[in-house]
Short mmCIF file of C-alpha atoms and ligand atoms in Angstrom, two decimals:
data_model
loop_
_atom_site.label_atom_id
_atom_site.label_comp_id
_atom_site.label_asym_id
_atom_site.label_seq_id
_atom_site.Cartn_x
_atom_site.Cartn_y
_atom_site.Cartn_z
CA MET A 1280 -9.65 29.75 -14.68
CA THR A 1281 -8.92 28.12 -17.99
CA ASP A 1282 -5.17 28.15 -17.52
CA ASP A 1283 -5.58 26.08 -14.37
CA ASP A 1284 -4.61 22.42 -14.32
CA PRO A 1285 -7.54 20.19 -15.22
CA GLY A 1286 -9.03 17.87 -12.64
CA TRP A 1287 -8.57 14.13 -13.05
CA PHE A 1288 -12.07 13.76 -14.57
CA GLU A 1289 -11.23 16.15 -17.40
CA ARG A 1290 -8.18 14.12 -18.33
CA ALA A 1291 -10.16 10.93 -18.01
CA GLY A 1292 -12.44 11.77 -20.92
CA ALA A 1293 -15.63 9.93 -21.50
CA ASN A 1294 -14.42 6.35 -21.78
CA GLY A 1295 -13.10 4.93 -18.58
CA ARG A 1296 -9.59 6.34 -18.48
CA GLY A 1297 -10.22 7.43 -14.92
CA ALA A 1298 -7.53 5.30 -13.28
CA ALA A 1299 -4.85 6.50 -15.70
CA ALA A 1300 -5.90 10.12 -15.10
CA VAL A 1301 -5.62 9.63 -11.35
CA ARG A 1302 -2.19 8.05 -11.68
CA GLU A 1303 -0.67 10.34 -14.27
CA GLY A 1304 -2.25 13.71 -13.54
CA SER A 1305 -1.12 16.54 -11.31
CA ALA A 1306 -2.24 20.00 -10.30
CA ASP A 1307 -0.69 23.03 -8.61
CA ARG A 1308 -3.52 23.29 -6.16
CA PRO A 1309 -6.70 21.51 -5.14
CA ARG A 1310 -10.04 22.82 -6.36
CA GLU A 1311 -13.68 22.05 -5.71
CA TRP A 1312 -13.54 19.09 -8.06
CA PRO A 1313 -16.95 17.58 -7.25
CA ARG A 1314 -18.74 20.86 -7.92
CA LEU A 1315 -16.68 21.57 -11.06
CA ALA A 1316 -17.37 18.10 -12.45
CA VAL A 1317 -21.12 18.71 -12.10
CA GLU A 1318 -20.91 22.25 -13.53
CA ARG A 1319 -19.00 21.02 -16.54
CA GLY A 1320 -21.53 18.31 -17.15
CA VAL A 1321 -19.12 15.44 -16.63
CA VAL A 1322 -21.50 13.87 -14.11
CA ASP A 1323 -25.11 14.53 -13.15
CA ASP A 1324 -24.57 15.13 -9.48
CA GLU A 1325 -22.00 14.83 -6.72
CA SER A 1326 -23.00 11.35 -5.67
CA ALA A 1327 -22.37 10.16 -9.23
CA TYR A 1328 -19.05 12.00 -9.06
CA TYR A 1329 -17.99 10.16 -5.93
CA GLU A 1330 -18.95 6.84 -7.47
CA CYS A 1331 -16.69 7.52 -10.46
CA LEU A 1332 -13.95 8.78 -8.16
CA ARG A 1333 -14.17 5.62 -6.08
CA GLU A 1334 -13.90 3.40 -9.14
CA ALA A 1335 -10.97 5.38 -10.53
CA THR A 1336 -8.98 5.61 -7.29
CA LEU A 1337 -9.50 1.94 -6.43
CA THR A 1338 -8.36 0.83 -9.87
CA ALA A 1339 -5.45 3.28 -9.91
CA ALA A 1340 -4.21 2.17 -6.48
CA ARG A 1341 -4.61 -1.50 -7.37
CA GLU A 1342 -2.58 -1.05 -10.58
CA ALA A 1343 0.08 1.09 -8.93
CA VAL A 1344 0.51 -1.39 -6.07
CA ALA A 1345 0.88 -4.31 -8.48
CA GLU A 1346 3.43 -2.40 -10.53
CA ARG A 1347 5.49 -1.27 -7.57
CA GLU A 1348 5.46 -4.73 -6.03
CA SER A 1349 6.45 -6.43 -9.23
CA ALA A 1350 9.42 -4.07 -9.31
CA ASP A 1351 10.27 -5.40 -5.84
CA ASP A 1352 9.98 -9.00 -7.00
CA GLN A 1353 12.75 -8.32 -9.52
CA GLN A 1354 15.03 -7.36 -6.61
CA LEU A 1355 14.24 -10.75 -5.11
CA VAL A 1356 15.15 -12.43 -8.40
CA HIS A 1357 18.53 -10.70 -8.51
CA ALA A 1358 19.19 -11.48 -4.87
CA VAL A 1359 18.57 -15.21 -5.20
CA ARG A 1360 20.65 -15.44 -8.36
CA ALA A 1361 23.47 -13.62 -6.58
CA LEU A 1362 23.05 -16.02 -3.65
CA ASP A 1363 23.44 -19.03 -5.93
CA ASP A 1364 26.45 -17.50 -7.68
CA CYS A 1365 28.13 -16.77 -4.36
CA ALA A 1366 27.42 -20.28 -3.11
CA ARG A 1367 28.73 -21.95 -6.24
CA THR A 1368 31.84 -19.78 -6.38
CA ALA A 1369 32.51 -20.21 -2.66
CA ASN A 1370 32.29 -23.99 -3.06
CA GLU A 1371 34.63 -24.05 -6.02
CA LEU A 1372 37.16 -21.81 -4.32
CA THR A 1373 36.90 -23.79 -1.08
CA GLU A 1374 38.00 -26.84 -3.00
CA ARG A 1375 40.76 -24.95 -4.72
CA VAL A 1376 42.18 -23.31 -1.61
CA THR A 1377 41.96 -26.42 0.57
CA GLU A 1378 43.61 -28.51 -2.12
CA TRP A 1379 46.41 -25.96 -2.21
CA ALA A 1380 46.62 -25.80 1.58
CA GLY A 1381 46.82 -29.62 1.60
CA THR A 1382 50.27 -29.40 0.01
CA GLN A 1383 51.42 -27.57 3.14
CA ASP A 1384 49.14 -28.91 5.88
CA ALA A 1385 48.36 -32.60 6.38
CA ASP A 1386 45.17 -31.71 8.29
CA ALA A 1387 43.59 -29.69 5.49
CA ALA A 1388 39.80 -30.24 5.31
CA VAL A 1389 37.43 -29.25 2.53
CA ASP A 1390 35.08 -27.05 4.54
CA ILE A 1391 34.45 -23.42 5.25
CA GLU A 1392 35.49 -23.65 8.91
CA TYR A 1393 38.93 -24.77 7.84
CA VAL A 1394 39.06 -22.01 5.24
CA ARG A 1395 38.24 -19.41 7.93
CA GLU A 1396 41.00 -20.76 10.09
CA LEU A 1397 43.43 -20.61 7.14
CA ALA A 1398 42.48 -16.98 6.62
CA SER A 1399 43.25 -16.13 10.23
CA ARG A 1400 46.73 -17.70 10.28
CA THR A 1401 49.80 -15.48 10.15
CA PRO A 1402 51.59 -16.41 6.92
CA GLU A 1403 55.23 -17.32 7.17
CA THR A 1404 56.03 -18.16 3.57
CA PRO A 1405 55.03 -16.64 0.21
CA VAL A 1406 52.84 -19.68 -0.45
CA GLU A 1407 51.06 -19.32 2.87
CA GLU A 1408 50.53 -15.68 2.07
CA GLN A 1409 48.75 -16.57 -1.17
CA VAL A 1410 46.74 -19.35 0.43
CA GLY A 1411 45.75 -17.16 3.38
CA SER A 1412 44.70 -14.28 1.19
CA LEU A 1413 42.60 -16.49 -1.09
CA ALA A 1414 41.03 -18.14 1.98
CA GLY A 1415 40.08 -14.67 3.25
CA ARG A 1416 38.21 -13.97 0.04
CA VAL A 1417 36.37 -17.28 0.21
CA ALA A 1418 35.31 -16.48 3.79
CA ALA A 1419 34.10 -13.06 2.66
CA LEU A 1420 32.06 -14.70 -0.11
CA ASP A 1421 30.52 -16.97 2.48
CA ASP A 1422 29.61 -13.91 4.59
CA GLN A 1423 28.08 -12.28 1.53
CA GLN A 1424 26.01 -15.39 0.98
CA ALA A 1425 24.69 -15.15 4.54
CA GLN A 1426 23.85 -11.50 3.99
CA LEU A 1427 21.97 -12.21 0.78
CA ARG A 1428 20.06 -14.99 2.50
CA ALA A 1429 19.07 -12.61 5.30
CA TYR A 1430 17.89 -10.07 2.71
CA ILE A 1431 15.78 -12.72 1.00
CA GLU A 1432 14.36 -13.90 4.31
CA ARG A 1433 13.33 -10.35 5.09
CA THR A 1434 11.86 -9.36 1.75
CA ALA A 1435 10.24 -12.54 0.39
CA PRO A 1436 7.50 -12.52 3.06
CA GLU A 1437 6.70 -8.89 2.14
CA ILE A 1438 6.53 -9.55 -1.56
CA ALA A 1439 4.80 -12.93 -1.49
CA PRO A 1440 3.55 -13.58 2.05
CA ASN A 1441 1.50 -16.70 1.33
CA LEU A 1442 4.11 -18.29 -0.88
CA ALA A 1443 6.81 -17.57 1.68
CA ALA A 1444 4.67 -19.11 4.43
CA LEU A 1445 4.30 -22.32 2.40
CA ALA A 1446 7.66 -22.62 0.69
CA GLY A 1447 10.00 -20.64 2.93
CA PRO A 1448 11.69 -17.45 1.71
CA VAL A 1449 14.52 -18.98 -0.32
CA LEU A 1450 12.42 -21.47 -2.28
CA THR A 1451 9.92 -18.65 -2.85
CA ALA A 1452 12.69 -16.54 -4.32
CA ARG A 1453 13.85 -19.44 -6.54
CA LEU A 1454 10.36 -20.05 -7.88
CA VAL A 1455 9.87 -16.35 -8.59
CA ALA A 1456 13.27 -16.25 -10.30
CA LEU A 1457 12.61 -19.35 -12.41
CA ALA A 1458 9.27 -17.94 -13.54
CA GLY A 1459 10.82 -14.51 -14.20
CA GLY A 1460 8.65 -12.64 -11.69
CA LEU A 1461 5.71 -13.03 -9.33
CA GLU A 1462 3.18 -12.12 -11.98
CA SER A 1463 4.35 -14.78 -14.44
CA LEU A 1464 4.54 -17.31 -11.62
CA ALA A 1465 0.94 -16.47 -10.72
CA LYS A 1466 -0.09 -17.10 -14.33
CA LYS A 1467 1.52 -20.53 -14.61
CA PRO A 1468 -0.55 -23.66 -14.31
CA SER A 1469 0.25 -25.87 -11.35
CA GLY A 1470 1.77 -28.58 -13.58
CA THR A 1471 4.38 -26.09 -14.80
CA VAL A 1472 5.16 -24.89 -11.28
CA GLN A 1473 5.69 -28.53 -10.31
CA VAL A 1474 8.58 -28.94 -12.79
CA LEU A 1475 10.06 -25.41 -12.67
CA GLY A 1476 13.81 -25.89 -12.53
CA ALA A 1477 13.65 -29.31 -14.23
CA GLU A 1478 13.53 -27.94 -17.76
CA GLU A 1479 16.34 -30.16 -19.03
CA ALA A 1480 14.62 -33.32 -17.86
CA LEU A 1481 11.35 -32.01 -19.30
CA PHE A 1482 12.89 -31.41 -22.74
CA ALA A 1483 14.55 -34.81 -22.68
CA HIS A 1484 11.12 -36.27 -22.03
CA LEU A 1485 9.51 -34.22 -24.80
CA ARG A 1486 12.22 -35.27 -27.26
CA GLY A 1487 11.19 -38.79 -26.45
CA GLY A 1488 12.45 -41.61 -24.33
CA ALA A 1489 13.10 -40.18 -20.90
CA ASP A 1490 10.53 -40.28 -18.08
CA PRO A 1491 8.78 -37.00 -17.39
CA PRO A 1492 10.22 -35.19 -14.34
CA LYS A 1493 8.10 -35.46 -11.19
CA HIS A 1494 9.38 -32.26 -9.70
CA GLY A 1495 11.74 -29.38 -10.24
CA VAL A 1496 13.13 -27.06 -7.60
CA ILE A 1497 10.24 -27.83 -5.23
CA TYR A 1498 12.14 -31.05 -4.56
CA THR A 1499 13.96 -29.15 -1.81
CA HIS A 1500 10.67 -28.76 0.08
CA GLU A 1501 10.17 -31.02 3.07
CA ALA A 1502 6.80 -32.13 1.72
CA VAL A 1503 8.53 -33.80 -1.25
CA ARG A 1504 11.85 -34.76 0.27
CA GLY A 1505 10.25 -36.18 3.38
CA THR A 1506 7.91 -38.42 1.38
CA ALA A 1507 8.77 -41.97 0.31
CA PRO A 1508 9.98 -42.11 -3.34
CA GLU A 1509 6.89 -43.94 -4.62
CA HIS A 1510 4.61 -41.15 -3.37
CA ARG A 1511 6.79 -38.20 -4.25
CA GLY A 1512 4.92 -37.55 -7.46
CA SER A 1513 1.66 -37.11 -5.56
CA ALA A 1514 3.33 -34.97 -2.92
CA ALA A 1515 4.92 -32.77 -5.59
CA ARG A 1516 1.56 -32.38 -7.33
CA ALA A 1517 -0.20 -31.44 -4.10
CA LEU A 1518 2.56 -29.01 -3.13
CA ALA A 1519 2.63 -27.38 -6.57
CA GLY A 1520 -1.14 -26.95 -6.40
CA LYS A 1521 -0.98 -25.07 -3.10
CA LEU A 1522 2.01 -23.00 -4.20
CA THR A 1523 0.16 -21.96 -7.33
CA ILE A 1524 -2.83 -20.80 -5.29
CA ALA A 1525 -0.52 -18.95 -2.90
CA ALA A 1526 1.28 -17.19 -5.76
CA ARG A 1527 -2.04 -16.09 -7.25
CA ILE A 1528 -3.32 -14.68 -3.98
CA ASP A 1529 0.00 -12.92 -3.41
CA HIS A 1530 -0.04 -11.36 -6.83
CA TYR A 1531 -3.70 -10.50 -7.22
CA SER A 1532 -4.87 -9.66 -3.71
CA GLY A 1533 -2.00 -9.84 -1.25
CA GLU A 1534 -4.19 -10.85 1.65
CA SER A 1535 -2.76 -13.39 4.02
CA ARG A 1536 -4.33 -16.88 4.07
CA PRO A 1537 -2.79 -18.80 6.92
CA GLU A 1538 -5.14 -21.73 6.34
CA LEU A 1539 -3.22 -22.65 3.15
CA ALA A 1540 -0.29 -23.98 5.17
CA ALA A 1541 -2.58 -26.10 7.34
CA ASP A 1542 -4.32 -27.47 4.22
CA LEU A 1543 -1.02 -28.42 2.70
CA GLU A 1544 0.19 -30.13 5.82
CA GLU A 1545 -2.98 -32.18 6.00
CA ARG A 1546 -2.72 -33.23 2.34
CA ILE A 1547 0.90 -34.27 2.70
CA GLU A 1548 0.20 -36.21 5.89
CA ARG A 1549 -2.50 -38.14 4.06
CA ILE A 1550 -0.16 -38.89 1.16
CA GLN A 1551 2.61 -40.00 3.47
CA ALA A 1552 0.19 -42.19 5.43
CA ARG A 1553 -0.39 -44.31 2.32
CA ASP A 1554 2.92 -46.03 3.14
CA SER A 1555 1.70 -47.54 6.34
CA ALA A 1556 -1.69 -48.48 4.92
CA MET B 658 -12.33 15.34 32.89
CA SER B 659 -15.99 14.40 33.30
CA GLU B 660 -17.64 11.70 31.21
CA ASP B 661 -20.01 14.38 29.92
CA HIS B 662 -17.24 16.53 28.64
CA GLU B 663 -15.58 13.57 26.94
CA GLU B 664 -18.84 12.60 25.30
CA SER B 665 -19.42 16.11 24.07
CA VAL B 666 -16.25 16.31 21.98
CA LEU B 667 -16.69 13.06 20.08
CA PRO B 668 -17.59 13.41 16.41
CA ALA B 669 -21.11 12.31 15.49
CA GLY B 670 -20.86 8.64 14.56
CA VAL B 671 -18.29 7.91 17.27
CA GLU B 672 -19.68 6.63 20.54
CA ARG B 673 -18.46 5.25 23.78
CA ARG B 674 -19.99 1.79 24.00
CA ALA B 675 -19.64 -1.35 26.02
CA ILE B 676 -18.55 -4.12 23.66
CA GLY B 677 -17.49 -7.50 24.98
CA GLY B 678 -17.50 -6.23 28.55
CA GLU B 679 -15.21 -3.28 27.87
CA THR B 680 -16.28 0.30 27.32
CA GLY B 681 -14.49 2.32 24.69
CA LEU B 682 -14.83 4.23 21.44
CA ALA B 683 -16.69 2.56 18.61
CA THR B 684 -17.83 3.37 15.07
CA ARG B 685 -20.23 1.67 12.69
CA GLY B 686 -18.66 -0.15 9.74
CA GLU B 687 -17.14 -3.35 8.44
CA PRO B 688 -14.53 -4.73 10.88
CA VAL B 689 -10.93 -4.39 9.71
CA TYR B 690 -8.30 -5.55 12.18
CA GLY B 691 -9.93 -8.14 14.37
CA GLU B 692 -11.51 -5.57 16.71
CA ALA B 693 -14.47 -6.58 18.90
CA THR B 694 -17.91 -5.94 17.43
CA ASP B 695 -21.49 -5.63 18.59
CA GLY B 696 -24.08 -5.51 15.83
CA PRO B 697 -23.05 -2.70 13.50
CA TRP B 698 -20.59 -1.25 16.03
CA ARG B 699 -16.92 -2.06 16.18
CA ARG B 700 -14.40 -1.10 18.83
CA TRP B 701 -11.90 1.61 17.95
CA GLU B 702 -8.82 0.51 19.81
CA PRO B 703 -6.87 3.51 21.15
CA GLY B 704 -3.74 1.37 21.43
CA ARG B 705 -3.83 0.76 17.66
CA SER B 706 -4.69 4.31 16.63
CA LYS B 707 -3.27 7.70 17.58
CA LEU B 708 -6.44 9.53 16.60
CA GLY B 709 -8.41 6.98 18.64
CA ALA B 710 -6.13 7.67 21.62
CA LEU B 711 -6.61 11.45 21.25
CA LEU B 712 -10.39 11.17 21.08
CA SER B 713 -10.64 8.70 23.92
CA ARG B 714 -8.66 11.10 26.13
CA GLY B 715 -11.26 13.78 25.51
CA VAL B 716 -9.05 16.09 23.46
CA GLU B 717 -11.11 18.63 21.50
CA THR B 718 -10.27 17.93 17.83
CA GLY B 719 -12.96 20.06 16.25
CA ILE B 720 -14.10 17.10 14.15
CA ALA B 721 -17.90 17.06 14.16
CA GLY B 722 -18.51 14.08 11.89
CA GLY B 723 -19.60 14.04 8.25
CA GLU B 724 -16.84 16.36 7.00
CA THR B 725 -14.38 15.90 4.16
CA VAL B 726 -11.05 14.43 5.28
CA LEU B 727 -7.56 14.10 3.88
CA TYR B 728 -5.69 11.34 5.72
CA LEU B 729 -1.90 11.26 5.30
CA GLY B 730 -0.07 8.03 6.14
CA ALA B 731 -3.05 5.67 5.96
CA ALA B 732 -0.92 2.50 6.15
CA SER B 733 -3.13 -0.58 6.06
CA GLY B 734 -6.18 1.44 7.03
CA THR B 735 -6.63 0.77 10.74
CA THR B 736 -7.44 4.36 11.70
CA VAL B 737 -8.72 5.66 8.39
CA SER B 738 -11.34 2.89 8.36
CA HIS B 739 -12.87 4.41 11.51
CA VAL B 740 -12.56 7.91 10.06
CA ALA B 741 -14.43 6.86 6.94
CA ASP B 742 -17.12 5.34 9.17
CA PHE B 743 -18.04 8.75 10.62
CA ALA B 744 -16.72 11.26 8.03
CA GLY B 745 -17.80 12.26 4.54
CA PRO B 746 -15.51 11.80 1.52
CA THR B 747 -12.19 10.56 2.91
CA TYR B 748 -9.00 10.66 0.84
CA ALA B 749 -6.31 8.28 2.12
CA VAL B 750 -2.71 8.85 1.04
CA GLU B 751 -0.10 6.15 1.62
CA PHE B 752 3.17 5.64 -0.24
CA ALA B 753 4.21 2.09 0.63
CA PRO B 754 2.69 -0.53 -1.73
CA ARG B 755 2.43 -3.36 0.78
CA PRO B 756 0.12 -1.65 3.33
CA THR B 757 -1.79 -0.04 0.47
CA ARG B 758 -2.90 -3.50 -0.59
CA ASP B 759 -4.59 -3.95 2.78
CA LEU B 760 -5.95 -0.42 2.54
CA LEU B 761 -7.58 -1.40 -0.77
CA ALA B 762 -9.58 -4.11 0.96
CA VAL B 763 -10.69 -1.58 3.58
CA ALA B 764 -11.70 0.90 0.87
CA GLU B 765 -13.58 -1.73 -1.11
CA ALA B 766 -15.89 -2.23 1.87
CA ARG B 767 -16.65 1.52 2.06
CA SER B 768 -18.18 3.89 -0.45
CA ASN B 769 -16.50 7.10 0.78
CA LEU B 770 -12.87 6.05 1.13
CA PHE B 771 -10.57 6.92 -1.76
CA PRO B 772 -7.07 5.37 -1.61
CA LEU B 773 -4.15 7.17 -3.24
CA LEU B 774 -0.72 5.55 -3.58
CA ALA B 775 1.29 8.76 -3.36
CA ASP B 776 4.00 10.58 -1.45
CA ALA B 777 2.58 13.09 1.02
CA ARG B 778 5.61 15.29 0.41
CA ARG B 779 4.44 15.79 -3.18
CA PRO B 780 0.87 17.08 -2.94
CA GLU B 781 0.87 18.20 -6.58
CA ARG B 782 0.62 14.51 -7.48
CA TYR B 783 -2.85 14.26 -5.91
CA ALA B 784 -4.16 17.85 -5.97
CA HIS B 785 -5.94 16.99 -9.25
CA VAL B 786 -8.02 14.45 -7.30
CA VAL B 787 -8.35 15.76 -3.75
CA GLU B 788 -10.80 18.60 -3.09
CA PRO B 789 -10.39 21.18 -0.29
CA VAL B 790 -11.11 19.42 3.01
CA ASP B 791 -12.38 20.27 6.50
CA THR B 792 -9.91 18.02 8.29
CA ILE B 793 -6.41 16.74 7.66
CA VAL B 794 -5.32 13.80 9.78
CA GLN B 795 -1.60 13.13 9.55
CA ASP B 796 0.33 10.13 10.86
CA VAL B 797 3.28 9.63 8.54
CA ALA B 798 6.02 8.67 11.00
CA THR B 799 8.75 9.91 8.73
CA ARG B 800 11.39 12.59 8.96
CA GLY B 801 10.09 16.09 8.24
CA GLN B 802 6.61 15.68 9.69
CA ALA B 803 6.11 19.46 10.02
CA ASP B 804 7.06 19.93 6.36
CA VAL B 805 4.48 17.35 5.30
CA ALA B 806 1.81 19.26 7.26
CA LEU B 807 2.90 22.57 5.70
CA ALA B 808 2.97 21.16 2.17
CA ASN B 809 -0.59 19.90 2.58
CA ARG B 810 -1.98 23.05 4.19
CA GLN B 811 -3.28 24.11 0.77
CA PHE B 812 -5.94 21.39 1.05
CA LEU B 813 -7.32 22.69 4.32
CA ARG B 814 -10.28 25.06 4.32
CA GLY B 815 -9.78 28.29 6.30
CA ASN B 816 -11.82 27.05 9.24
CA GLY B 817 -10.51 23.47 9.00
CA ARG B 818 -8.45 21.47 11.45
CA LEU B 819 -5.19 19.59 11.28
CA VAL B 820 -4.96 16.63 13.65
CA LEU B 821 -1.39 15.44 13.71
CA ALA B 822 0.53 12.67 15.43
CA ILE B 823 4.23 13.48 15.75
CA LYS B 824 6.60 10.59 16.33
CA SER B 825 9.80 11.94 17.82
CA ARG B 826 11.89 8.91 16.85
CA SER B 827 11.14 9.48 13.20
CA GLU B 828 12.83 12.87 13.41
CA ASP B 829 15.78 11.84 15.57
CA VAL B 830 16.10 8.68 17.65
CA THR B 831 18.85 10.05 19.83
CA ARG B 832 17.31 13.37 20.91
CA ASP B 833 15.02 14.00 23.83
CA PRO B 834 11.43 13.72 22.54
CA ASP B 835 10.43 17.01 24.16
CA ALA B 836 13.14 18.84 22.26
CA VAL B 837 12.06 17.19 19.03
CA PHE B 838 8.40 18.12 19.62
CA GLU B 839 9.41 21.71 20.29
CA ASP B 840 11.26 21.91 16.97
CA VAL B 841 8.44 20.32 15.02
CA LEU B 842 5.87 22.65 16.61
CA ASP B 843 8.14 25.57 15.82
CA THR B 844 8.24 24.70 12.13
CA LEU B 845 4.53 23.95 12.16
CA GLY B 846 4.00 27.54 13.38
CA GLU B 847 5.00 28.78 9.93
CA GLY B 848 1.56 27.85 8.66
CA TYR B 849 -0.59 26.71 11.57
CA GLU B 850 -1.77 27.90 14.93
CA VAL B 851 -1.54 25.09 17.48
CA LEU B 852 -4.72 24.74 19.54
CA ALA B 853 -3.93 21.73 21.70
CA THR B 854 -1.20 19.15 22.30
CA GLU B 855 -1.34 15.87 24.17
CA ARG B 856 1.35 13.30 24.89
CA LEU B 857 0.07 9.89 23.77
CA ASP B 858 2.26 7.84 26.09
CA PRO B 859 2.03 5.12 27.24
CA GLN B 860 -0.23 3.82 24.44
CA HIS B 861 2.02 5.40 21.80
CA THR B 862 5.51 5.91 23.15
CA ASP B 863 7.19 9.22 22.31
CA HIS B 864 4.25 10.48 20.27
CA LEU B 865 2.65 13.89 20.55
CA GLY B 866 -0.89 14.52 19.38
CA VAL B 867 -1.49 18.02 17.98
CA VAL B 868 -4.62 19.88 16.96
CA ALA B 869 -4.02 23.00 14.83
CA ARG B 870 -5.75 25.34 12.42
CA PRO B 871 -4.31 27.08 9.38
CA GLN B 872 -3.24 30.67 9.75
C1 SAM C 975 2.56 4.99 11.79
S1 SAM C 975 2.07 4.48 10.17
C2 SAM C 975 0.41 5.05 10.06
C3 SAM C 975 -0.62 4.23 10.81
C4 SAM C 975 -2.03 4.64 10.45
N1 SAM C 975 -2.19 6.07 10.46
C5 SAM C 975 -3.06 4.03 11.39
O1 SAM C 975 -3.19 4.52 12.52
O2 SAM C 975 -3.72 3.11 10.96
C6 SAM C 975 2.90 5.62 9.13
C7 SAM C 975 2.64 5.41 7.66
O3 SAM C 975 3.04 6.56 6.94
C8 SAM C 975 3.56 6.17 5.71
N2 SAM C 975 4.39 7.25 5.17
C9 SAM C 975 5.61 7.63 5.59
N3 SAM C 975 6.06 8.65 4.83
C10 SAM C 975 5.11 8.92 3.93
C11 SAM C 975 5.00 9.87 2.88
N4 SAM C 975 5.96 10.73 2.62
N5 SAM C 975 3.88 9.86 2.13
C12 SAM C 975 2.89 8.97 2.40
N6 SAM C 975 2.94 8.06 3.38
C13 SAM C 975 4.04 8.03 4.14
C14 SAM C 975 4.31 4.90 6.03
O4 SAM C 975 4.46 4.09 4.87
C15 SAM C 975 3.41 4.24 7.06
O5 SAM C 975 2.53 3.34 6.49
#
């Protein structure tokens, strides 16, 4: 008997290490744990046992879920950074390859459609061979970008459903990336979320002189962009407030709150209506 | 099958009731997935739950109500919430974090539902928590469903019951479901005696419900 694995309650000890014991323990086989816990004087009776078990399993599952999901949010961070790198590189190389093609082709245009066409041409000279091959790589980068975007669109709503419903998957991923993870985003005050991505402007302001930034990356959201410049500050503040709430719900409880999107829409409509008033 | 016979095999705590003009299975507990309610009763929708479908078809599961249950593949808790309504201590194993979050909310509203974020293929990771049980309900929809049942047989008391939903597409999407079921039942035979099987179509396409006891 004594060489058997201990039950979770024996590992837990007296002082509330129940959740850790549930998460870290193991045993070769199940045993009559409730009866054993009573016999060994860990608890007074089985109903007290089940109360402790409930507390320990709920806490353990809550912790384990948060940990596993925050590991997933790091995948989102990498994906959106890769997306931005692909986009930037594809743009740079589009300029380079179309500029080069322009020495051979009077109709050269600086866009990805033209690059794809270049890639599909049969080269007739060594220069065309180089240009065509480079164009092929640019097109492939553009495909990769689309793939990364699809991955983000699929995973962001799983990792942060409320945030994704309010901000869209890509902006969600950017906010999570700028904060360094969903948990740190959830811990940021709304004023910080409002200017995430505008750090340079913020430091310029803090050093003195410059105006404080009204918004960071949330500028790309329709609620800010679609609002007249004089009300953008209010719109950005309202949006950041809702996004902060969404991030907290996503991190701490994960339940879906569809009413947040309706709330936001109503707020923004009221702000935008100030124009006509 | 007569109404009487169907009634007689339902676990205590599960009743056929008319709720919102429709008669069907119901249990008493906090609502979970938007099901219709009537006072303390809430509809157990057979289209959302393989165990619900089995019971509503009058299949004898051997579950009397009040027993200890190990539920494998709890997902967001749709079915296990009903199980906890009529069973005793109910251990719910699920390995995907996202549905487990929803399962947590279901467990918080119940005093006898214990969630475990764990892989059902690795029972040693929860054997220090789970006691021997009277019933195992399994709905993991993953490859190797018979192996999961065999690996967890150690939790089942000698006179206990395994109630299993086999999804053929999880084993092999391309094969004929009947052939897949035959293979799974074959492997299952290494540790269980099959007492009853029931196709769950059309509510659950290409699923087979199985009741078995350890041998
Ligand atoms: C069809 S769903 C279960 C639905 C649930 N039984 C109900 O009726 O409410 C299958 C679940 O099994 C889980 N699952 C698959 N493989 C598993 C494993 N090895 N261990 C634990 N859970 C697993 C999946 O994550 C998924 O949530």
